[in-house]
Short mmCIF file of C-alpha atoms in Angstrom, two decimals:
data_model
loop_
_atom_site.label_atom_id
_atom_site.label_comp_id
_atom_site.label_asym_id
_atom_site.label_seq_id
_atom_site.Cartn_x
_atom_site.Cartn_y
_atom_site.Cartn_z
CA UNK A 13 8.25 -26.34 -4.72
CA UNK A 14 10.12 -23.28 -3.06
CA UNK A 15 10.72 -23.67 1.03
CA UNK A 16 11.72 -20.52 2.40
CA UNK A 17 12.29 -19.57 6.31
CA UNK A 18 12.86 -16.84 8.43
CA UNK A 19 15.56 -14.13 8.73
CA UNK A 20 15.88 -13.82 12.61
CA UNK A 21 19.20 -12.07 13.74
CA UNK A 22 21.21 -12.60 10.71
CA UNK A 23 20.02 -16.40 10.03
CA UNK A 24 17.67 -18.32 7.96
CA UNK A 25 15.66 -20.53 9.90
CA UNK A 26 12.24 -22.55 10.41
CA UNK A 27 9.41 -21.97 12.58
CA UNK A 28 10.67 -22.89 16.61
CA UNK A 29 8.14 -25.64 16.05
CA UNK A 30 9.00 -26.49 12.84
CA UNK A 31 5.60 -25.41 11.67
CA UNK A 32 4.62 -24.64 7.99
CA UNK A 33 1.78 -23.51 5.99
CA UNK A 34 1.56 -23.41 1.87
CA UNK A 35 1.24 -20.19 -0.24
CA UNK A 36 -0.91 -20.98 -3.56
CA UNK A 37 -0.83 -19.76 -6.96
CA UNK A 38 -4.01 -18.05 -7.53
CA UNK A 39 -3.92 -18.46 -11.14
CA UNK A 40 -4.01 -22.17 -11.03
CA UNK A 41 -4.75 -22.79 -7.28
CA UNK A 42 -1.80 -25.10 -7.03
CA UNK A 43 0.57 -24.74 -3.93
CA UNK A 44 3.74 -23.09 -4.95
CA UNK A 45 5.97 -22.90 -1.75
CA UNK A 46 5.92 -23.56 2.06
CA UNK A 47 6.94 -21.09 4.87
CA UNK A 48 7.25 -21.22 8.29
CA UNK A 49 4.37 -20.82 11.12
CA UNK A 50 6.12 -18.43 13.38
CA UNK A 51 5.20 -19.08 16.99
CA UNK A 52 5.64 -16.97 20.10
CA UNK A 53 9.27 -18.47 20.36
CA UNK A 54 10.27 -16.56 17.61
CA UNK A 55 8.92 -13.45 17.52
CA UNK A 56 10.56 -12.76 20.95
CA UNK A 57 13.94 -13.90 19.09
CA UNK A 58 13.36 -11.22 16.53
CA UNK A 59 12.41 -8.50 18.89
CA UNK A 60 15.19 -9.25 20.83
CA UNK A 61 17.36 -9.16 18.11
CA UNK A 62 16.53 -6.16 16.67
CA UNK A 63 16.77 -4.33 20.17
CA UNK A 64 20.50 -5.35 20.44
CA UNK A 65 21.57 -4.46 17.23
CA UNK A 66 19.29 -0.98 17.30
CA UNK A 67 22.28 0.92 19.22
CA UNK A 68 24.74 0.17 16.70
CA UNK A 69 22.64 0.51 13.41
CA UNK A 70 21.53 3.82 15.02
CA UNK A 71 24.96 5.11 15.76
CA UNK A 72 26.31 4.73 11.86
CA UNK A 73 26.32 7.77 10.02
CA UNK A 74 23.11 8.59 7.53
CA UNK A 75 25.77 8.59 4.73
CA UNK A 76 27.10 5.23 6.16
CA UNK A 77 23.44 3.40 6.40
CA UNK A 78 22.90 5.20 3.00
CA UNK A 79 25.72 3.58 0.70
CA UNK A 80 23.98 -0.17 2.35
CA UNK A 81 20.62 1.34 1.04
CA UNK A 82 22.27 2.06 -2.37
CA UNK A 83 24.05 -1.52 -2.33
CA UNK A 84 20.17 -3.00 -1.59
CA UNK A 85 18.90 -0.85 -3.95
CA UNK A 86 20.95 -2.32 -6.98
CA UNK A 87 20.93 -5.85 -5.79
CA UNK A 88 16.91 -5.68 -6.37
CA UNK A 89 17.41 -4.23 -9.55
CA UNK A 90 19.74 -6.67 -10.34
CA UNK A 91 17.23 -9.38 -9.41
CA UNK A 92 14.00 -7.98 -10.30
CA UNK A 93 12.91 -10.11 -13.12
CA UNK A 94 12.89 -13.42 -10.41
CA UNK A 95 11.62 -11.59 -7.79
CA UNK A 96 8.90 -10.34 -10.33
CA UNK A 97 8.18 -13.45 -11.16
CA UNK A 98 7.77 -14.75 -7.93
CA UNK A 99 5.47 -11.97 -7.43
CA UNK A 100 2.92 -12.93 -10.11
CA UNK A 101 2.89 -16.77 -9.11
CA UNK A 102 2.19 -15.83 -5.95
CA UNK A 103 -0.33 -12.77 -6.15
CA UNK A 104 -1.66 -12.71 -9.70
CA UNK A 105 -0.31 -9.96 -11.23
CA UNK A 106 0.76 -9.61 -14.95
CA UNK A 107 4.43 -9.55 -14.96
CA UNK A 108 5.09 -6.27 -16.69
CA UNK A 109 2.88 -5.08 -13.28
CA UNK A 110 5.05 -7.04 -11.06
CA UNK A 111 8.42 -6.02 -12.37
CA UNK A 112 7.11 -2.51 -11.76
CA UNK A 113 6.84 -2.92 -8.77
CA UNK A 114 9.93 -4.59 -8.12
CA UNK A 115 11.89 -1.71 -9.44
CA UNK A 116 9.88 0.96 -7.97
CA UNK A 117 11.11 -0.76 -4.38
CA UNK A 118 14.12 -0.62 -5.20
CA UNK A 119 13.82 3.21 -5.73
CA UNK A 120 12.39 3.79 -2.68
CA UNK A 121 15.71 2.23 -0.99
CA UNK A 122 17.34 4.24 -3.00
CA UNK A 123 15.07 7.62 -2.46
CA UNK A 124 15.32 7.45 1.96
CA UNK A 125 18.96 6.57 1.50
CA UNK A 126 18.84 9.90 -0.01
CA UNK A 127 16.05 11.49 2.23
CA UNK A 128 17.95 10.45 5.15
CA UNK A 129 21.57 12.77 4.61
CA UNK A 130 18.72 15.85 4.87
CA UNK A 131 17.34 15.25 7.84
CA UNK A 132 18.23 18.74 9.28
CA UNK A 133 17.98 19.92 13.18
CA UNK A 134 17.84 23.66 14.04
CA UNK A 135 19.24 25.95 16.39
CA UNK A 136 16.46 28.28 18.44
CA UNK A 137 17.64 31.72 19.59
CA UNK A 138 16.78 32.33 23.66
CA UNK A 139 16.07 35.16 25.02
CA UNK A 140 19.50 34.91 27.73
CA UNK A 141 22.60 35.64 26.18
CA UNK A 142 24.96 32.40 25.92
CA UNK A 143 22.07 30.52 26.15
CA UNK A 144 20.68 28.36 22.61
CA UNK A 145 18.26 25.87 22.25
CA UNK A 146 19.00 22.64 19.58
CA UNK A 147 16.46 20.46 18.18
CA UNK A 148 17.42 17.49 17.00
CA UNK A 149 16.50 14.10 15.39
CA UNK A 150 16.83 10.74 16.84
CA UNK A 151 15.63 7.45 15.60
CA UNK A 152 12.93 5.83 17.58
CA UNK A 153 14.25 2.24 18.34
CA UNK A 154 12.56 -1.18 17.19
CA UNK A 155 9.86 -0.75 14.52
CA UNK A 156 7.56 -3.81 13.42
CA UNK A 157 6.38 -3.53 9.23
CA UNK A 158 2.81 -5.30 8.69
CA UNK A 159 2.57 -5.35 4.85
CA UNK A 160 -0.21 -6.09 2.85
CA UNK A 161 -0.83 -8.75 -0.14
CA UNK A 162 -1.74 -6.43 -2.91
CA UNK A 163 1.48 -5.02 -3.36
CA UNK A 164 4.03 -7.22 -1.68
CA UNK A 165 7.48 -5.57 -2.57
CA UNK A 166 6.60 -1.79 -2.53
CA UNK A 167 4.43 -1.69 0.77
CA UNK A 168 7.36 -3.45 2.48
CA UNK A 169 9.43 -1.29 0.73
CA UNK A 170 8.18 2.03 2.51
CA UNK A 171 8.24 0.66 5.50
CA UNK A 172 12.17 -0.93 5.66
CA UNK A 173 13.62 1.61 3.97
CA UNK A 174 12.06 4.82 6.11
CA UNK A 175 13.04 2.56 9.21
CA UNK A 176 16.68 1.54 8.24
CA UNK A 177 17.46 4.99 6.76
CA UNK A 178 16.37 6.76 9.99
CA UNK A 179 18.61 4.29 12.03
CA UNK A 180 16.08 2.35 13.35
CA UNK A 181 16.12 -1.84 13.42
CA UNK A 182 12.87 -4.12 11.61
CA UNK A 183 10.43 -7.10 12.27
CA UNK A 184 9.08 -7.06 9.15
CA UNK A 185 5.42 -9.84 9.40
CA UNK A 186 5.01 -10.49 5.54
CA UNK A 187 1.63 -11.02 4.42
CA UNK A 188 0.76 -14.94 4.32
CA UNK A 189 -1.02 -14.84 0.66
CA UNK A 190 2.27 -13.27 -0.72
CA UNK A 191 5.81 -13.77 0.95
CA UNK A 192 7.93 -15.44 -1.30
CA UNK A 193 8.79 -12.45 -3.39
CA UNK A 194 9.04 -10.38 -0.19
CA UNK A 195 12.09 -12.66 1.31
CA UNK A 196 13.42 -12.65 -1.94
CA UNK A 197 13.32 -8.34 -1.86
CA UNK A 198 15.27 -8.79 1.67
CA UNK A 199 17.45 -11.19 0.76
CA UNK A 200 18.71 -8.32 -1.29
CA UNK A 201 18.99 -6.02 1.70
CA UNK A 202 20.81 -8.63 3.93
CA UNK A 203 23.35 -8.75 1.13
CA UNK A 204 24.20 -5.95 1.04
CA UNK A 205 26.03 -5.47 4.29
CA UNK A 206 22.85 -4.54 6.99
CA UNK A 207 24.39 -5.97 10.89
CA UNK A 208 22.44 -9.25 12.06
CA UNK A 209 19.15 -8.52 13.78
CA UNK A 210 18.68 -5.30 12.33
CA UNK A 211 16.38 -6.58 9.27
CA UNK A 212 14.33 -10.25 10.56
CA UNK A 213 11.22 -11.35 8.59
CA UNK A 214 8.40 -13.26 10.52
CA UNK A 215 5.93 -15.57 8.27
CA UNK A 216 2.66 -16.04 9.67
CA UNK A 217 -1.00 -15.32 10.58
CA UNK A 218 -1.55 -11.64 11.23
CA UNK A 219 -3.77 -12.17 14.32
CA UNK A 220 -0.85 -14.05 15.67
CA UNK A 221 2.43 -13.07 15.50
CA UNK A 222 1.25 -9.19 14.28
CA UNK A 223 -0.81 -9.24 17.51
CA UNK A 224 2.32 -9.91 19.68
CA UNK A 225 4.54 -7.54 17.95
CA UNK A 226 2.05 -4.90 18.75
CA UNK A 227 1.83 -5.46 22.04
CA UNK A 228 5.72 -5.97 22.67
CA UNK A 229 7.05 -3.05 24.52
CA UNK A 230 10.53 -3.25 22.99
CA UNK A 231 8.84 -2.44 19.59
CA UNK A 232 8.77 1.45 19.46
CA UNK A 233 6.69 1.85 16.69
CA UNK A 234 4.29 -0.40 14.14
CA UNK A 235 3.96 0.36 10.68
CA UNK A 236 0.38 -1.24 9.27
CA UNK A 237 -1.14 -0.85 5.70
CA UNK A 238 -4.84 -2.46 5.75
CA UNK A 239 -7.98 -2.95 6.54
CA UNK A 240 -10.18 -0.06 8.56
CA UNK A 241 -10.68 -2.84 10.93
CA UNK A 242 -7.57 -3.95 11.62
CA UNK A 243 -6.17 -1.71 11.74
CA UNK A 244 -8.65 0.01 14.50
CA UNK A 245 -7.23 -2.99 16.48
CA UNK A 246 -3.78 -2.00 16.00
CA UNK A 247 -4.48 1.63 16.97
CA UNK A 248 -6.01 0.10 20.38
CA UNK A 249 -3.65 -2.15 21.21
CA UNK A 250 -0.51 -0.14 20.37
CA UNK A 251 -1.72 2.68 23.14
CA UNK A 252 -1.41 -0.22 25.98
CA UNK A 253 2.64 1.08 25.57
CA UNK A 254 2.30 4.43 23.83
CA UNK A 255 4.05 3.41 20.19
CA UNK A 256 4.07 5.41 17.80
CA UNK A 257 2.01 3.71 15.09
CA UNK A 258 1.36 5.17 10.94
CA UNK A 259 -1.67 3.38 9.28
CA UNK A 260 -2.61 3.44 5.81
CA UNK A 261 -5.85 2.47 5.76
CA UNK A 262 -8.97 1.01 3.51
CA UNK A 263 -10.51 3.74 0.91
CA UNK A 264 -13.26 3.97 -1.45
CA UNK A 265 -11.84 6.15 -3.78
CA UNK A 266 -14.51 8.51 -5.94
CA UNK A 267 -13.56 10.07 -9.38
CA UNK A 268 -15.73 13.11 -9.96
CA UNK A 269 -15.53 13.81 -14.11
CA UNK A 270 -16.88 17.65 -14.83
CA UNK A 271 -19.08 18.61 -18.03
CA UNK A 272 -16.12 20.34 -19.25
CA UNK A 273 -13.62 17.40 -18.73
CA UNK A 274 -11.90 15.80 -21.46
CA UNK A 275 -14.04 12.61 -21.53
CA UNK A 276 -11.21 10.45 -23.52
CA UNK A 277 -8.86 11.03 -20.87
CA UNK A 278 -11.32 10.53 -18.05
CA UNK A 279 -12.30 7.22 -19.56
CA UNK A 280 -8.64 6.08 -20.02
CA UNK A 281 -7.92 7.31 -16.59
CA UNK A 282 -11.05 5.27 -15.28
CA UNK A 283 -10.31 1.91 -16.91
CA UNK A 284 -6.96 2.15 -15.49
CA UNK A 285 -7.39 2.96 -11.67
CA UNK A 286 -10.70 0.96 -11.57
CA UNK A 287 -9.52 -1.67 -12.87
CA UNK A 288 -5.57 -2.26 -12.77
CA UNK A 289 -4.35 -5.14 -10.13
CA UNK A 290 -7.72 -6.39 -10.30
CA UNK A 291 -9.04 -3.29 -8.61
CA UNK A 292 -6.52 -4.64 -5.59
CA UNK A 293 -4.99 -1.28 -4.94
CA UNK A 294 -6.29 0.87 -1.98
CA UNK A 295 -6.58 3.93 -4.16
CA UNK A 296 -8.93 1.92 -6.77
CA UNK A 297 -11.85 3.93 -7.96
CA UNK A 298 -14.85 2.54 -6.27
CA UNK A 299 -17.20 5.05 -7.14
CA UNK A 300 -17.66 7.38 -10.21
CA UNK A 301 -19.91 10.32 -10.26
CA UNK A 302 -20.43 12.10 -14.08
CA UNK A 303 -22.50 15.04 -14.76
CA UNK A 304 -25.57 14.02 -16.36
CA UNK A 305 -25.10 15.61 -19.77
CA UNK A 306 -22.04 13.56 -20.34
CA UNK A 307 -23.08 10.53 -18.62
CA UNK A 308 -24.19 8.12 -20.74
CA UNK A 309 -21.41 9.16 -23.09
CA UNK A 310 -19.30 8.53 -20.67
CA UNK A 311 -20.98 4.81 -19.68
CA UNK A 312 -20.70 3.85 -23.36
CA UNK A 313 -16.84 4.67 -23.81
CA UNK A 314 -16.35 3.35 -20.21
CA UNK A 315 -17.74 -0.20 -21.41
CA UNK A 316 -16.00 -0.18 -25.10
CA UNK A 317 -12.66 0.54 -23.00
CA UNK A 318 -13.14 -1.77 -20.31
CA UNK A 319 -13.91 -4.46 -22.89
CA UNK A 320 -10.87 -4.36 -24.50
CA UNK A 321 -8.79 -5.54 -21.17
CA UNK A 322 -6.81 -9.16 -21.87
CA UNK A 323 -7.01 -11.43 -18.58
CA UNK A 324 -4.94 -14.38 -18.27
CA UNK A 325 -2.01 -16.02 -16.50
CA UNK A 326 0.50 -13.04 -15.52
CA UNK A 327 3.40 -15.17 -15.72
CA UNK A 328 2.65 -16.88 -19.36
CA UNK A 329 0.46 -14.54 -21.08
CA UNK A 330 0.88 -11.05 -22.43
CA UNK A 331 -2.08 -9.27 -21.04
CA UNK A 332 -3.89 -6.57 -18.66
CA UNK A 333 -4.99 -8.33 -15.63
CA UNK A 334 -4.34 -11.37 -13.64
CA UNK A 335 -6.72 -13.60 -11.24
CA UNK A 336 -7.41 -12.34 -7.63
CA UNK A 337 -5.75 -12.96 -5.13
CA UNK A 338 -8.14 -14.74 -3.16
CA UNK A 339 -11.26 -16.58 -3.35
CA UNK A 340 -12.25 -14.10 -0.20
CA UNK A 341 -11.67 -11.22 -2.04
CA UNK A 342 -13.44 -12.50 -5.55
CA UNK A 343 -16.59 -13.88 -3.33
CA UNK A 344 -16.48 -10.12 -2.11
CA UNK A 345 -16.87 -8.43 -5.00
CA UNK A 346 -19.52 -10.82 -6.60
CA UNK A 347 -21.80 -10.14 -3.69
CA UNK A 348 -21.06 -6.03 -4.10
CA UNK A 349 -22.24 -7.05 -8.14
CA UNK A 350 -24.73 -8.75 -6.37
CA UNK A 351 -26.47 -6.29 -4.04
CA UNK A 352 -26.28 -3.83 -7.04
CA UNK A 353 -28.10 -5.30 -9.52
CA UNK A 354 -30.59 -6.58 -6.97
CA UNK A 355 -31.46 -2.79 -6.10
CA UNK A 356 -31.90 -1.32 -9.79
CA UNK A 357 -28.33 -1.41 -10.89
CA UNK A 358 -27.67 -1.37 -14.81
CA UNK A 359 -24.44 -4.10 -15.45
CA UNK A 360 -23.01 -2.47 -18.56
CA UNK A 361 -20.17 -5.08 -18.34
CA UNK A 362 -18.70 -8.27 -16.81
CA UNK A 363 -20.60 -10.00 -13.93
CA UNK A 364 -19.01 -13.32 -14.71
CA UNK A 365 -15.85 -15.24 -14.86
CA UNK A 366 -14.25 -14.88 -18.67
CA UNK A 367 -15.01 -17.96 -20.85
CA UNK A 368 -12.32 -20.67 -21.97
CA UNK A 369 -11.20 -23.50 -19.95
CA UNK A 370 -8.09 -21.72 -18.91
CA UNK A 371 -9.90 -19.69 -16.32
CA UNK A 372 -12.32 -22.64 -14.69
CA UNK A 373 -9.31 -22.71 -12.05
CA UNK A 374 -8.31 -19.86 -10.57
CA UNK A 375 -9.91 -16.22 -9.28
CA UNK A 376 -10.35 -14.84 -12.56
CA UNK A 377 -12.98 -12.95 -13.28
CA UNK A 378 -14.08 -9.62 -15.66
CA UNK A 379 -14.26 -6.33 -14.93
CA UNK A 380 -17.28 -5.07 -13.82
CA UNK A 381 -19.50 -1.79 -14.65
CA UNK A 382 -22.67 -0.69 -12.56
CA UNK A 383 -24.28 1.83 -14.25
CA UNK A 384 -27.22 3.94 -12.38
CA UNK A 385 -26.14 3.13 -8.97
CA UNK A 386 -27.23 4.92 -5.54
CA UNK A 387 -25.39 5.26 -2.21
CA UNK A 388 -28.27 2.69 -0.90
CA UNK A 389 -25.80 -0.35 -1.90
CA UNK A 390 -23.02 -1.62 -1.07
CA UNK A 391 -20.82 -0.64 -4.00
CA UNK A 392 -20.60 2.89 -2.85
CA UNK A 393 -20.02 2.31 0.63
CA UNK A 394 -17.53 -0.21 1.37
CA UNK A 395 -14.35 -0.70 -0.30
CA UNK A 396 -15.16 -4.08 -2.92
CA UNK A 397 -11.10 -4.18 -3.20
CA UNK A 398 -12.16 -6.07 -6.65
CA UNK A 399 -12.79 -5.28 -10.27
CA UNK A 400 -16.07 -3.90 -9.94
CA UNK A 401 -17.18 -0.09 -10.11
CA UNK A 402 -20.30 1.82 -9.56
CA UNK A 403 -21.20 5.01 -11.64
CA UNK A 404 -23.92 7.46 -11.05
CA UNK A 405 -24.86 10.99 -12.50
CA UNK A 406 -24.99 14.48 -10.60
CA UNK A 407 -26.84 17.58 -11.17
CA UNK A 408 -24.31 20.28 -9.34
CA UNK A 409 -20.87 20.34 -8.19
CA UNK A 410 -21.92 20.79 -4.38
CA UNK A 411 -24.27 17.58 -4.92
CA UNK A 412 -20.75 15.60 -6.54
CA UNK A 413 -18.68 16.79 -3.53
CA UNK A 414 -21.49 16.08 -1.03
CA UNK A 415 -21.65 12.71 -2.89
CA UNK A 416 -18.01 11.90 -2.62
CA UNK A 417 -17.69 12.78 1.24
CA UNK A 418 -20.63 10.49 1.84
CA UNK A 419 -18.30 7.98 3.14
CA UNK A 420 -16.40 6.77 6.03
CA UNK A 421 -13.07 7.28 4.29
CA UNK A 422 -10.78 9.93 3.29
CA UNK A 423 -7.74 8.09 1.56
CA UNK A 424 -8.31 9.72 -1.96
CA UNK A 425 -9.80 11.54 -4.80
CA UNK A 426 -9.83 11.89 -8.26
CA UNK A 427 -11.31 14.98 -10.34
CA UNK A 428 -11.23 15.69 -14.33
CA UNK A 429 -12.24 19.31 -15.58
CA UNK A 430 -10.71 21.62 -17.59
CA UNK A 431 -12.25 24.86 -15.33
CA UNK A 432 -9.13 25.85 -12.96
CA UNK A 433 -11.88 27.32 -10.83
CA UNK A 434 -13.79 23.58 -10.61
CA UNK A 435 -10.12 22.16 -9.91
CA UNK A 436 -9.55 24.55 -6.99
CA UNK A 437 -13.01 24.20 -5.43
CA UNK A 438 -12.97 20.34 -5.67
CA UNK A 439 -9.54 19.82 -4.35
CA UNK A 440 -10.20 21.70 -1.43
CA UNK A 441 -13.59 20.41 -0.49
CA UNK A 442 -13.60 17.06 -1.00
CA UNK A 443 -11.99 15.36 2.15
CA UNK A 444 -9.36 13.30 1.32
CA UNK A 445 -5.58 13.06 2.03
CA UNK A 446 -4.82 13.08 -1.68
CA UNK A 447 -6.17 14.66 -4.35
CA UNK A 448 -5.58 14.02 -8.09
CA UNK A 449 -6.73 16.26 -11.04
CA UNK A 450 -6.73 15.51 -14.56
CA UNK A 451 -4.53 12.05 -13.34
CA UNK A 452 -5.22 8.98 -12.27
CA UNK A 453 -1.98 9.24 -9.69
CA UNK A 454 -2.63 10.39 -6.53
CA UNK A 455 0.77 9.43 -4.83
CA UNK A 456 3.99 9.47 -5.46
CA UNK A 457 7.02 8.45 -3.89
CA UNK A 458 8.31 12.37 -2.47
CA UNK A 459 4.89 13.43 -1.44
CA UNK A 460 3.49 12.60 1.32
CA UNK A 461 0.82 10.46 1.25
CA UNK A 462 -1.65 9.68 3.90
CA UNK A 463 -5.56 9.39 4.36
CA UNK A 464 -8.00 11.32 6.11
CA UNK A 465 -10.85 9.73 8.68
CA UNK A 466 -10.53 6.18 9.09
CA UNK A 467 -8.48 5.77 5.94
CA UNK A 468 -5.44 6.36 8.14
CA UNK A 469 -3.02 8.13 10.62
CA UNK A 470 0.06 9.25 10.01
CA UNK A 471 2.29 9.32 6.54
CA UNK A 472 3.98 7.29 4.01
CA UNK A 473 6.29 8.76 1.33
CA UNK A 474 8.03 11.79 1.14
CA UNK A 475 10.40 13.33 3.89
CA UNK A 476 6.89 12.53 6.31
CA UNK A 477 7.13 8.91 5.78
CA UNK A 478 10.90 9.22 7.19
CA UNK A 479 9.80 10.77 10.18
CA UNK A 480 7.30 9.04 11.24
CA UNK A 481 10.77 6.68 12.32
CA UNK A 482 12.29 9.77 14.16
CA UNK A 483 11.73 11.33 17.30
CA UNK A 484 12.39 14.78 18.53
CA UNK A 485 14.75 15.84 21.23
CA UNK A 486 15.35 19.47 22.46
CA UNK A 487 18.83 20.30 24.18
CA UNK A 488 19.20 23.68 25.60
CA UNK A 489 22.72 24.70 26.40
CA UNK A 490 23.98 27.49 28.17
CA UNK A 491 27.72 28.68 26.27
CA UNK A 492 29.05 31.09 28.61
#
């Protein structure tokens, strides 16, 4: 049984209360470790903390707050393969997928320790003589990090390390299904030489403690990756003191796949973005439109594929996909199945748990394939966040485009065709933040990356993500 507790101003402790709650292993549903049930009490201790130390973490140099990035950065890749593993008993996920992950977080430390040394002003000629104008770059203040389950170590990762490169000071709320591995990742980061109070960690329910940090008006600026809902409510209450606030948002991700596209490569691409983490990634493919002369090709390859996935138990087992999460999130995705099948849907694949007494515990369960959908069920409007997808045929391009903008979101988009002409016209038209063609990858790490309509305001990634933690300041100075 691990027993972890908060970082709050340079110190490990419990809960004011001495409050706890378990985290469970959602392969076996047995209760791995305990954490602490942060109350009130505390998250004033971290906000306070972080406001005292802001001033001096702000006032080191970028190449100063860099070479502590750096340090952070190779203490998680020294550690990886435990934190990974902590990862997959607590969330699910293979381990090969979890020490991915691990080690892409530590690049992003390593990437804004980087990004931050170019963070360039400019100097604005005015019209007087011995008269210039300077824009510089300042770091906002406190920032609060609300990270989601799904990807425990690289959502956090973002977040603290656009924040501490820009000189700004963290509450970091982990997410309650996952933080283990996330306390392990800062562990890393308080090791390697960051001042007390500027990183603190706060275990908890969202509603709770995320609600007050929101509303405190020493945090400058929240950072939230989730739900369209909740993060509505963040947007709301964070204008009661004017923060700055970046949300990455839910999606429902449609793949468009051209006559002239190379169908093995669509199919590959498919299997993997509908289906990898469980179909637990905000950029899954929900919803699949294929041009009707390829697409029952196309459904036939999509099934053989699909069918050749291994599931099992991440941490023991060499295979493809892990349980779910959670129970909420598998009883979500069977009633998506559900609704589909109940209005004409075709279920090419899956529908049921996998068979062998192995998975009668746990939220395991196959990956799904609705064939002949319409946008009349749920499948194709709401995000199932769960190994299911729906596929349906078009006629035209317009009707494909007009098919994947029939939806609330904008987060992102993927397109297969060979016809540079189909490429350009689809890219530009469909309205999402992120666009890939011929890949199944729409972000990555120096791009900015950032959704459209209520997938999202504001950006991650990239020199955007780092200043979304900066603000601007004009000095005009008169020489002479």
């Amino acid at each position: 049984m691990i027993i972890e507790k908060n970082l709050i101003n340079g110190v490990w402790k419990n809960a004011s209360n001495g409050g706890t709650f378990d985290v469970t292993n959602p392969a076996t549903g047995e209760v791995m470790a305990t954490v602490p049930r942060s109350t009130n009490e505390d998250v004033e201790e971290a906000v306070r903390a972080a406001d005292l130390s802001f001033k001096e973490w702000s006032l080191l140099s970028a190449f100063d707050r860099g070479a502590i990035l750096r340090k952070a950065s190779d203490n998680v890749h020294q550690h990886a393969k435990n934190i990974a593993e902590l990862l997959t008993q607590e969330m699910g996920k293979p381990f090969k997928e979890a020490l991915g992950e691990v080690e892409k977080g530590a690049n992003i430390l390593r990437y804004y320790a980087e990004e931050a040394e170019r963070v360039y002003g400019r100097i604005i000629a005015n019209p007087e003589a011995g008269v210039e104008s300077r824009v510089i770059y300042q770091p906002i203040g406190v920032t609060a990090a609300i990270s989601p389950w799904n990807y425990p170590i690289e959502l956090l990762a973002w977040k603290v390390g656009a924040a501490l490169a820009s000189g700004c000071t963290i509450i970091c709320k982990l997410p309650s299904e996952t933080p283990i591995s996330p306390i392990a990742f800062i562990k890393c980061i308080e090791k390697a030489g960051v001042f007390p109070g500027v990183v603190n960690t706060l275990t908890g329910s969202g509603s709770d403690i995320g609600t007050l940090l929101v509303k405190h008006p020493l945090v400058k600026k929240v950072a939230f990756t989730g739900s369209t809902e909740v993060g509505k409510t963040v947007l709301m209450e964070s204008s009661k003191t004017l923060k700055k606030v970046s949300l990455e948002l839910g999606g429902s991700l449609p793949m468009i796949i051209c006559e002239d596209a190379d169908i093995e490569m669509a199919v590959k691409g498919a299997v993997r973005r509908s289906f990898r983490n469980m179909g637990q990634i905000c950029i899954s493919i929900n919803r699949i439109y294929v041009d009707r002369k390829i697409y029952n090709q196309f459904i036939e390859k999509f099934t053989v594929e699909t069918e050749k996935l291994k599931i099992g138990d991440g941490l023991f087992d060499e295979c493809d996909l892990g349980p779910m999460c959670t129970s909420k999130g598998l009883e979500k995705t069977i009633e998506h199945i559900e609704d589909a099948v109940g209005k004409g849907a075709r279920l090419t694949t899956g529908g049921k748990r996998p068979e062998g007494d192995q998975f009668t515990r746990g939220n395991y369960y196959l990956p799904s394939i609705l064939a002949d959908v319409n946008h009349d069920m749920l499948i194709m409007q709401e995000e199932t966040f769960g190994p299911a997808v729906g596929v349906m045929p078009f006629d035209s391009i317009d009707e494909a485009i007009d098919l994947a903008n029939d939806s609330q979101y904008g987060l992102a988009a993927i397109v297969y065709t060979n016809h540079l002409g189909l490429s350009e016209k689809l890219s530009r038209e469909i309205n999402a933040g992120n666009v890939a063609i011929n890949n199944v990858d729409a972000g990555v790490m120096n791009a900015p990356y950032g959704g459209w309509n209520e997938s999202g305001i504001g950006y991650e990634h990239g020199p955007e993500g780092l200043y979304e933690y900066l603000r601007i300041k004009h000095i005009r100075v008169t020489t002479k």
